[in-house]
Amino acid sequence: MNSASGCSRLEAEVARIIGGIGTSHIPAIGLAMAKNQYRDPYWKPFFDAYQPVRAWLGETRPTVAVVVYNDHGLNFFLDKMPTFAVGAATEYCNADEGWGLPTQRPFPGNAAMSWHLIEQLAAADFDLTTCQEMFVDHGFVVPMQLLWPDAPSWPVRTIPIHVNTVQHPLPSPARCLKFGEVLGRAIESWPANERVVVLGTGGLSHQLDGRRAGFINKPFDLYCLEKIVHEPELLARYSIRDLIEFAGTQGPELIQWLIMRGALGADVRKLESNYHVPISNTGSGLLLLEKAA
Ligand code: DHB
Ligand code: FE
């Protein structure tokens, strides 16, 4: 290293987003993993689609995962439901939610980076709940297990971001896309040499109860999977009511995918995309986007 490179190394030391992953988070996936049903005919097409995504993670080796998900009642309940909540802890614990899922070992956090993201988001007028203690539910845990199933310890530090999709009113898709854009710039202004992957979990179409329980809209899901790559603003035009009509009462979980997509910026390349239906009551989507250099 020559004398000048000391300075340039310091200048270069900001976090970089390497890509984003949209994935289903349904608890049945966690149960199938616990039962080692990877080759079961019902599950094989679903799990096989994650192989190339895991290979990409193995090659790109992210150091931080920003996980955008919705808490379903483990950490927040209907009595207190923040619109956006950001974890700022050194560790996040999982706990029994009643699905019969084995409780996962704690996930390491990156509290200093969390506070940077919180400050940047607040400066852009996003009013946040900050959580120095936070339990993470299946919306966070199932994707982490899916992406790093064999890791002896979690290979990334995590920053959980909860988005309310449970207690109306929910944040609009347009606001979530904007949240993602600010989040992306915040990540890439964090002065540390981190490689960051952003996860958006949930969806796609599903309705777990009520008159249309079991409702799945495959054409709409495929439309979302296609358009979110290069035209996410088309999806951001929908209202929450539209998403409920087209994708069921839990269909608004798509807003987590929109935050992930917003964080990646304009130039992305689609590396993998998969749709598998039905898993449980849900049209399950998978998308791997690489951020253009
Ligand atoms: C299911 C889907 C979800 O998004 C969820 O949070 C819980 C259950 C399901 O399809 O069973
Ligand atoms: Fe969910």
Coordinates of N, CA and C and ligand atoms in Angstrom, one line a residue, residues 25 70 72 138 206 253, ligand 2:
H25 N -42.5 -15.7 2.9 CA -42.1 -15.9 4.2 C -43.0 -16.9 5.0
N70 N -42.9 -7.7 7.6 CA -44.0 -7.2 8.5 C -44.1 -8.2 9.7
H72 N -46.2 -10.0 12.5 CA -47.5 -10.4 12.4 C -48.1 -10.6 13.8
H138 N -41.8 -14.9 11.9 CA -41.5 -15.7 10.6 C -41.3 -14.9 9.4
H206 N -52.4 -13.5 -1.3 CA -53.0 -14.4 -0.4 C -54.0 -13.7 0.5
E253 N -48.7 -7.2 1.5 CA -47.3 -7.5 1.9 C -46.3 -7.2 0.7
Ligands
FE2 FE -47.2 -12.8 6.1

